[in-house]
Amino acid sequence: MRKHIFLLVLAAVLFLFSCNKKSENQETVAENPTSLPNYGNVDLGDVFTKEDSQLSDKSSLVRYIDQYYKKVWEGSDLSGGILVAKGDDILYENYRGVAREDNQKKIDKNTSLHVASVSKTLTAMAMLKLVEAGKINLSDHLTQFFPGFPYPNVTVKTLLDQRSGLPKYEYFITKIQPAPAELSKTFLTNQDILNMIIKYKPDLARDTDTGFMYCNTNFAMLALVIEKVTKIPFPQAMKEIIFDPLKMKNSYIFQEKDIPTASQSFYYGGNRLYPLDRLDLIYGDKNVYTTPRDLYNFSKAMFSKDFLKSELMEQVFTPYSNEKFGMNNYGLGFRMKIFDNGEKLTYHNGWWHGTNSVFAHLLKSKVTIVAIGNKYSNRIYTALALSGLFEDFPQQKDKLHSVMSDEKDTLNGHSEVYGE
């Protein structure tokens, strides 16, 4: 009798264990139900060694970052969030301000904010995952995807490294006479921009692949190429390739349906709303809404040996704009500063309307710095200077010292790259 009861209990336990495992497996599959190439092969819990997270002077460094936050963020009444992490260890994180004009939505670690041109880093990595999978080549010409595209030398790579020479859509559309019918729409789409390029054939701003020119049109076109290759809308492609696999649960591509609920941006001083305009639904170059923690996941993934094949990942942080000597350069979707001592700072900034953002991915120290502000202020960009606490970046150390000592505005130097 006892043996019979024992067998029944054992069977019940095994049944429950089987159900739980089945449920877990179903949940895992449901998290990333996609046939697209994606970053689901990256284990975020197994990226760093124990040494990657260690700092000998951690407590004093954290105190210094907190002093920076109090002086710059609280002292300037900034709104948004900041995160500094080394390896698996979040050293510092803080949030303040409101996400919408009714003041009811306080910004916290789960509040999705617009990161403007930091979006370019994610668009680039989605494209490179498709390249890795053999769905597309960096050398492919846009004429292969868009019949009638008037610039035969423009390739996927010249979009990624900002060497296409394409005209900036923000400006060329306003110069077309008579004004195109598209400009009467409340919101333009990426396809509208492409249609106007094909129909009106505006002059290139410079010959393709003859030099660097930062241009939002490049990444708006990359978003359309991703749609062509994946055969699904860009917002869904980004969700399946990057956001879901990397557990970026508060990340999405802003669309018209999100206007009533998405975080808003403001002018500096008070809470005067920065209104949307007709360019606000164009994506690829901007319109990733995310959080510092989600961008930290993205940064962690990029440190993983499983993120992309090594030869492809190496190209991301290779400088391609070498015609003119200088500290500032551009890789594939990433800015970089190459200092006289040979050290390299890899990052991207963002600006759009009332949004300013910083995303630094420090290759040697395994440090991530994220700062997102939704109340327009160049002071957000001082967060990049925190990189000087972790690696030998002389100008960033000097900038941080200046910010902390006398509050001088150090962002007006002619050699400084910020904003976009």
PDB file of N, CA, C and O in Angstrom, residues 307-361:
ATOM      1  N   PHE A 307      28.080  37.945 -30.608  1.00  0.00           N
ATOM      2  CA  PHE A 307      27.217  38.985 -31.176  1.00  0.00           C
ATOM      3  C   PHE A 307      27.247  38.963 -32.693  1.00  0.00           C
ATOM      4  O   PHE A 307      26.214  38.822 -33.349  1.00  0.00           O
ATOM      5  N   LEU A 308      28.406  39.112 -33.276  1.00  0.00           N
ATOM      6  CA  LEU A 308      28.612  39.007 -34.715  1.00  0.00           C
ATOM      7  C   LEU A 308      29.919  38.264 -34.946  1.00  0.00           C
ATOM      8  O   LEU A 308      30.780  38.207 -34.066  1.00  0.00           O
ATOM      9  N   LYS A 309      30.101  37.721 -36.136  1.00  0.00           N
ATOM     10  CA  LYS A 309      31.392  37.135 -36.473  1.00  0.00           C
ATOM     11  C   LYS A 309      32.481  38.184 -36.275  1.00  0.00           C
ATOM     12  O   LYS A 309      32.282  39.364 -36.564  1.00  0.00           O
ATOM     13  N   SER A 310      33.623  37.744 -35.782  1.00  0.00           N
ATOM     14  CA  SER A 310      34.669  38.681 -35.378  1.00  0.00           C
ATOM     15  C   SER A 310      35.106  39.604 -36.512  1.00  0.00           C
ATOM     16  O   SER A 310      35.337  40.798 -36.292  1.00  0.00           O
ATOM     17  N   GLU A 311      35.176  39.079 -37.732  1.00  0.00           N
ATOM     18  CA  GLU A 311      35.623  39.919 -38.840  1.00  0.00           C
ATOM     19  C   GLU A 311      34.610  41.004 -39.183  1.00  0.00           C
ATOM     20  O   GLU A 311      34.964  42.096 -39.632  1.00  0.00           O
ATOM     21  N   LEU A 312      33.344  40.732 -38.920  1.00  0.00           N
ATOM     22  CA  LEU A 312      32.298  41.725 -39.156  1.00  0.00           C
ATOM     23  C   LEU A 312      32.259  42.739 -38.009  1.00  0.00           C
ATOM     24  O   LEU A 312      32.135  43.951 -38.243  1.00  0.00           O
ATOM     25  N   MET A 313      32.403  42.255 -36.773  1.00  0.00           N
ATOM     26  CA  MET A 313      32.397  43.145 -35.617  1.00  0.00           C
ATOM     27  C   MET A 313      33.583  44.098 -35.657  1.00  0.00           C
ATOM     28  O   MET A 313      33.477  45.263 -35.256  1.00  0.00           O
ATOM     29  N   GLU A 314      34.694  43.634 -36.170  1.00  0.00           N
ATOM     30  CA  GLU A 314      35.881  44.481 -36.272  1.00  0.00           C
ATOM     31  C   GLU A 314      35.621  45.689 -37.176  1.00  0.00           C
ATOM     32  O   GLU A 314      36.121  46.789 -36.921  1.00  0.00           O
ATOM     33  N   GLN A 315      34.805  45.487 -38.212  1.00  0.00           N
ATOM     34  CA  GLN A 315      34.510  46.578 -39.142  1.00  0.00           C
ATOM     35  C   GLN A 315      33.675  47.682 -38.493  1.00  0.00           C
ATOM     36  O   GLN A 315      33.720  48.834 -38.913  1.00  0.00           O
ATOM     37  N   VAL A 316      32.884  47.320 -37.464  1.00  0.00           N
ATOM     38  CA  VAL A 316      32.007  48.301 -36.813  1.00  0.00           C
ATOM     39  C   VAL A 316      32.820  49.464 -36.260  1.00  0.00           C
ATOM     40  O   VAL A 316      32.436  50.627 -36.391  1.00  0.00           O
ATOM     41  N   PHE A 317      33.963  49.145 -35.661  1.00  0.00           N
ATOM     42  CA  PHE A 317      34.762  50.170 -34.978  1.00  0.00           C
ATOM     43  C   PHE A 317      36.040  50.524 -35.747  1.00  0.00           C
ATOM     44  O   PHE A 317      36.996  51.022 -35.175  1.00  0.00           O
ATOM     45  N   THR A 318      36.036  50.265 -37.045  1.00  0.00           N
ATOM     46  CA  THR A 318      37.121  50.711 -37.913  1.00  0.00           C
ATOM     47  C   THR A 318      36.797  52.114 -38.420  1.00  0.00           C
ATOM     48  O   THR A 318      35.681  52.355 -38.871  1.00  0.00           O
ATOM     49  N   PRO A 319      37.745  53.059 -38.353  1.00  0.00           N
ATOM     50  CA  PRO A 319      37.477  54.410 -38.862  1.00  0.00           C
ATOM     51  C   PRO A 319      37.546  54.442 -40.395  1.00  0.00           C
ATOM     52  O   PRO A 319      38.512  53.970 -40.983  1.00  0.00           O
ATOM     53  N   TYR A 320      36.517  55.018 -41.017  1.00  0.00           N
ATOM     54  CA  TYR A 320      36.452  55.028 -42.479  1.00  0.00           C
ATOM     55  C   TYR A 320      36.636  56.405 -43.089  1.00  0.00           C
ATOM     56  O   TYR A 320      36.720  56.530 -44.309  1.00  0.00           O
ATOM     57  N   SER A 321      36.682  57.426 -42.280  1.00  0.00           N
ATOM     58  CA  SER A 321      36.759  58.787 -42.815  1.00  0.00           C
ATOM     59  C   SER A 321      38.136  59.365 -42.525  1.00  0.00           C
ATOM     60  O   SER A 321      38.328  60.122 -41.569  1.00  0.00           O
ATOM     61  N   ASN A 322      39.087  58.976 -43.346  1.00  0.00           N
ATOM     62  CA  ASN A 322      40.482  59.293 -43.079  1.00  0.00           C
ATOM     63  C   ASN A 322      41.081  60.327 -44.038  1.00  0.00           C
ATOM     64  O   ASN A 322      42.284  60.552 -44.030  1.00  0.00           O
ATOM     65  N   GLU A 323      40.225  60.944 -44.881  1.00  0.00           N
ATOM     66  CA  GLU A 323      40.747  61.933 -45.833  1.00  0.00           C
ATOM     67  C   GLU A 323      41.299  63.166 -45.130  1.00  0.00           C
ATOM     68  O   GLU A 323      42.252  63.785 -45.580  1.00  0.00           O
ATOM     69  N   LYS A 324      40.682  63.522 -44.017  1.00  0.00           N
ATOM     70  CA  LYS A 324      41.063  64.722 -43.290  1.00  0.00           C
ATOM     71  C   LYS A 324      41.531  64.325 -41.897  1.00  0.00           C
ATOM     72  O   LYS A 324      40.817  63.652 -41.166  1.00  0.00           O
ATOM     73  N   PHE A 325      42.738  64.751 -41.552  1.00  0.00           N
ATOM     74  CA  PHE A 325      43.282  64.387 -40.248  1.00  0.00           C
ATOM     75  C   PHE A 325      42.469  65.039 -39.132  1.00  0.00           C
ATOM     76  O   PHE A 325      42.101  66.208 -39.210  1.00  0.00           O
ATOM     77  N   GLY A 326      42.194  64.262 -38.112  1.00  0.00           N
ATOM     78  CA  GLY A 326      41.465  64.808 -36.976  1.00  0.00           C
ATOM     79  C   GLY A 326      41.129  63.723 -35.983  1.00  0.00           C
ATOM     80  O   GLY A 326      41.299  62.527 -36.237  1.00  0.00           O
ATOM     81  N   MET A 327      40.630  64.129 -34.830  1.00  0.00           N
ATOM     82  CA  MET A 327      40.301  63.200 -33.751  1.00  0.00           C
ATOM     83  C   MET A 327      39.009  62.436 -34.032  1.00  0.00           C
ATOM     84  O   MET A 327      38.868  61.272 -33.674  1.00  0.00           O
ATOM     85  N   ASN A 328      38.039  63.083 -34.686  1.00  0.00           N
ATOM     86  CA  ASN A 328      36.712  62.507 -34.847  1.00  0.00           C
ATOM     87  C   ASN A 328      36.624  61.661 -36.111  1.00  0.00           C
ATOM     88  O   ASN A 328      37.137  62.038 -37.171  1.00  0.00           O
ATOM     89  N   ASN A 329      35.944  60.525 -35.993  1.00  0.00           N
ATOM     90  CA  ASN A 329      35.797  59.627 -37.128  1.00  0.00           C
ATOM     91  C   ASN A 329      34.486  58.863 -36.997  1.00  0.00           C
ATOM     92  O   ASN A 329      33.736  59.054 -36.039  1.00  0.00           O
ATOM     93  N   TYR A 330      34.216  57.991 -37.973  1.00  0.00           N
ATOM     94  CA  TYR A 330      32.954  57.238 -37.984  1.00  0.00           C
ATOM     95  C   TYR A 330      33.229  55.825 -38.485  1.00  0.00           C
ATOM     96  O   TYR A 330      34.010  55.614 -39.417  1.00  0.00           O
ATOM     97  N   GLY A 331      32.585  54.846 -37.823  1.00  0.00           N
ATOM     98  CA  GLY A 331      32.690  53.454 -38.232  1.00  0.00           C
ATOM     99  C   GLY A 331      31.444  53.041 -38.980  1.00  0.00           C
ATOM    100  O   GLY A 331      31.010  53.705 -39.911  1.00  0.00           O
ATOM    101  N   LEU A 332      30.827  51.933 -38.552  1.00  0.00           N
ATOM    102  CA  LEU A 332      29.546  51.501 -39.107  1.00  0.00           C
ATOM    103  C   LEU A 332      28.476  51.736 -38.050  1.00  0.00           C
ATOM    104  O   LEU A 332      28.259  50.914 -37.168  1.00  0.00           O
ATOM    105  N   GLY A 333      27.854  52.917 -38.087  1.00  0.00           N
ATOM    106  CA  GLY A 333      26.815  53.253 -37.119  1.00  0.00           C
ATOM    107  C   GLY A 333      27.342  53.736 -35.793  1.00  0.00           C
ATOM    108  O   GLY A 333      26.556  53.911 -34.852  1.00  0.00           O
ATOM    109  N   PHE A 334      28.631  53.945 -35.667  1.00  0.00           N
ATOM    110  CA  PHE A 334      29.231  54.446 -34.435  1.00  0.00           C
ATOM    111  C   PHE A 334      30.197  55.587 -34.717  1.00  0.00           C
ATOM    112  O   PHE A 334      30.982  55.529 -35.666  1.00  0.00           O
ATOM    113  N   ARG A 335      30.153  56.615 -33.874  1.00  0.00           N
ATOM    114  CA  ARG A 335      31.175  57.642 -33.871  1.00  0.00           C
ATOM    115  C   ARG A 335      32.375  57.133 -33.081  1.00  0.00           C
ATOM    116  O   ARG A 335      32.259  56.200 -32.268  1.00  0.00           O
ATOM    117  N   MET A 336      33.499  57.757 -33.300  1.00  0.00           N
ATOM    118  CA  MET A 336      34.672  57.448 -32.485  1.00  0.00           C
ATOM    119  C   MET A 336      35.577  58.662 -32.402  1.00  0.00           C
ATOM    120  O   MET A 336      35.591  59.509 -33.301  1.00  0.00           O
ATOM    121  N   LYS A 337      36.301  58.740 -31.292  1.00  0.00           N
ATOM    122  CA  LYS A 337      37.351  59.730 -31.110  1.00  0.00           C
ATOM    123  C   LYS A 337      38.660  58.965 -30.971  1.00  0.00           C
ATOM    124  O   LYS A 337      38.782  58.110 -30.095  1.00  0.00           O
ATOM    125  N   ILE A 338      39.593  59.247 -31.840  1.00  0.00           N
ATOM    126  CA  ILE A 338      40.893  58.585 -31.794  1.00  0.00           C
ATOM    127  C   ILE A 338      41.906  59.619 -31.324  1.00  0.00           C
ATOM    128  O   ILE A 338      42.216  60.578 -32.033  1.00  0.00           O
ATOM    129  N   PHE A 339      42.404  59.429 -30.114  1.00  0.00           N
ATOM    130  CA  PHE A 339      43.261  60.420 -29.482  1.00  0.00           C
ATOM    131  C   PHE A 339      44.718  60.246 -29.912  1.00  0.00           C
ATOM    132  O   PHE A 339      45.105  59.203 -30.457  1.00  0.00           O
ATOM    133  N   ASP A 340      45.514  61.267 -29.655  1.00  0.00           N
ATOM    134  CA  ASP A 340      46.921  61.248 -30.056  1.00  0.00           C
ATOM    135  C   ASP A 340      47.686  60.094 -29.429  1.00  0.00           C
ATOM    136  O   ASP A 340      48.696  59.631 -29.978  1.00  0.00           O
ATOM    137  N   ASN A 341      47.217  59.623 -28.278  1.00  0.00           N
ATOM    138  CA  ASN A 341      47.891  58.497 -27.620  1.00  0.00           C
ATOM    139  C   ASN A 341      47.465  57.144 -28.178  1.00  0.00           C
ATOM    140  O   ASN A 341      47.866  56.097 -27.668  1.00  0.00           O
ATOM    141  N   GLY A 342      46.609  57.156 -29.228  1.00  0.00           N
ATOM    142  CA  GLY A 342      46.179  55.921 -29.871  1.00  0.00           C
ATOM    143  C   GLY A 342      44.921  55.310 -29.292  1.00  0.00           C
ATOM    144  O   GLY A 342      44.372  54.351 -29.857  1.00  0.00           O
ATOM    145  N   GLU A 343      44.436  55.839 -28.170  1.00  0.00           N
ATOM    146  CA  GLU A 343      43.219  55.307 -27.558  1.00  0.00           C
ATOM    147  C   GLU A 343      41.995  55.713 -28.369  1.00  0.00           C
ATOM    148  O   GLU A 343      41.966  56.777 -28.985  1.00  0.00           O
ATOM    149  N   LYS A 344      40.969  54.856 -28.317  1.00  0.00           N
ATOM    150  CA  LYS A 344      39.772  55.061 -29.137  1.00  0.00           C
ATOM    151  C   LYS A 344      38.518  55.044 -28.270  1.00  0.00           C
ATOM    152  O   LYS A 344      38.275  54.079 -27.531  1.00  0.00           O
ATOM    153  N   LEU A 345      37.739  56.106 -28.341  1.00  0.00           N
ATOM    154  CA  LEU A 345      36.460  56.217 -27.635  1.00  0.00           C
ATOM    155  C   LEU A 345      35.342  55.983 -28.643  1.00  0.00           C
ATOM    156  O   LEU A 345      35.208  56.715 -29.623  1.00  0.00           O
ATOM    157  N   THR A 346      34.538  54.941 -28.425  1.00  0.00           N
ATOM    158  CA  THR A 346      33.456  54.591 -29.357  1.00  0.00           C
ATOM    159  C   THR A 346      32.116  54.914 -28.709  1.00  0.00           C
ATOM    160  O   THR A 346      31.851  54.513 -27.564  1.00  0.00           O
ATOM    161  N   TYR A 347      31.259  55.618 -29.457  1.00  0.00           N
ATOM    162  CA  TYR A 347      30.036  56.160 -28.879  1.00  0.00           C
ATOM    163  C   TYR A 347      29.114  56.651 -29.982  1.00  0.00           C
ATOM    164  O   TYR A 347      29.452  56.634 -31.168  1.00  0.00           O
ATOM    165  N   HIS A 348      27.932  57.106 -29.604  1.00  0.00           N
ATOM    166  CA  HIS A 348      27.068  57.894 -30.480  1.00  0.00           C
ATOM    167  C   HIS A 348      26.244  58.824 -29.616  1.00  0.00           C
ATOM    168  O   HIS A 348      25.796  58.438 -28.538  1.00  0.00           O
ATOM    169  N   ASN A 349      26.082  60.032 -30.074  1.00  0.00           N
ATOM    170  CA  ASN A 349      25.193  60.983 -29.418  1.00  0.00           C
ATOM    171  C   ASN A 349      23.901  61.097 -30.207  1.00  0.00           C
ATOM    172  O   ASN A 349      23.806  60.625 -31.347  1.00  0.00           O
ATOM    173  N   GLY A 350      22.913  61.750 -29.599  1.00  0.00           N
ATOM    174  CA  GLY A 350      21.648  61.967 -30.283  1.00  0.00           C
ATOM    175  C   GLY A 350      21.052  63.321 -29.957  1.00  0.00           C
ATOM    176  O   GLY A 350      21.219  63.835 -28.841  1.00  0.00           O
ATOM    177  N   TRP A 351      20.401  63.901 -30.929  1.00  0.00           N
ATOM    178  CA  TRP A 351      19.611  65.108 -30.712  1.00  0.00           C
ATOM    179  C   TRP A 351      18.432  65.108 -31.681  1.00  0.00           C
ATOM    180  O   TRP A 351      18.584  64.832 -32.869  1.00  0.00           O
ATOM    181  N   TRP A 352      17.275  65.363 -31.180  1.00  0.00           N
ATOM    182  CA  TRP A 352      16.094  65.603 -32.010  1.00  0.00           C
ATOM    183  C   TRP A 352      15.081  66.360 -31.173  1.00  0.00           C
ATOM    184  O   TRP A 352      14.644  65.875 -30.138  1.00  0.00           O
ATOM    185  N   HIS A 353      14.722  67.552 -31.622  1.00  0.00           N
ATOM    186  CA  HIS A 353      13.778  68.400 -30.892  1.00  0.00           C
ATOM    187  C   HIS A 353      14.242  68.559 -29.440  1.00  0.00           C
ATOM    188  O   HIS A 353      15.311  69.092 -29.202  1.00  0.00           O
ATOM    189  N   GLY A 354      13.472  68.104 -28.487  1.00  0.00           N
ATOM    190  CA  GLY A 354      13.846  68.293 -27.085  1.00  0.00           C
ATOM    191  C   GLY A 354      14.646  67.158 -26.500  1.00  0.00           C
ATOM    192  O   GLY A 354      14.882  67.121 -25.289  1.00  0.00           O
ATOM    193  N   THR A 355      15.073  66.210 -27.334  1.00  0.00           N
ATOM    194  CA  THR A 355      15.798  65.031 -26.866  1.00  0.00           C
ATOM    195  C   THR A 355      17.297  65.199 -27.064  1.00  0.00           C
ATOM    196  O   THR A 355      17.740  65.637 -28.127  1.00  0.00           O
ATOM    197  N   ASN A 356      18.073  64.832 -26.057  1.00  0.00           N
ATOM    198  CA  ASN A 356      19.529  64.725 -26.175  1.00  0.00           C
ATOM    199  C   ASN A 356      19.947  63.401 -25.552  1.00  0.00           C
ATOM    200  O   ASN A 356      19.368  62.981 -24.549  1.00  0.00           O
ATOM    201  N   SER A 357      20.931  62.744 -26.132  1.00  0.00           N
ATOM    202  CA  SER A 357      21.311  61.433 -25.605  1.00  0.00           C
ATOM    203  C   SER A 357      22.774  61.126 -25.859  1.00  0.00           C
ATOM    204  O   SER A 357      23.397  61.663 -26.773  1.00  0.00           O
ATOM    205  N   VAL A 358      23.306  60.246 -25.020  1.00  0.00           N
ATOM    206  CA  VAL A 358      24.682  59.758 -25.119  1.00  0.00           C
ATOM    207  C   VAL A 358      24.665  58.247 -24.922  1.00  0.00           C
ATOM    208  O   VAL A 358      23.996  57.739 -24.013  1.00  0.00           O
ATOM    209  N   PHE A 359      25.409  57.542 -25.772  1.00  0.00           N
ATOM    210  CA  PHE A 359      25.586  56.093 -25.608  1.00  0.00           C
ATOM    211  C   PHE A 359      27.052  55.791 -25.876  1.00  0.00           C
ATOM    212  O   PHE A 359      27.521  55.870 -27.010  1.00  0.00           O
ATOM    213  N   ALA A 360      27.799  55.485 -24.815  1.00  0.00           N
ATOM    214  CA  ALA A 360      29.218  55.169 -24.940  1.00  0.00           C
ATOM    215  C   ALA A 360      29.450  53.696 -24.644  1.00  0.00           C
ATOM    216  O   ALA A 360      28.938  53.168 -23.643  1.00  0.00           O
ATOM    217  N   HIS A 361      30.207  53.054 -25.515  1.00  0.00           N
ATOM    218  CA  HIS A 361      30.509  51.625 -25.424  1.00  0.00           C
ATOM    219  C   HIS A 361      32.031  51.516 -25.419  1.00  0.00           C
ATOM    220  O   HIS A 361      32.668  51.525 -26.470  1.00  0.00           O
TER     221      HIS A 361
END
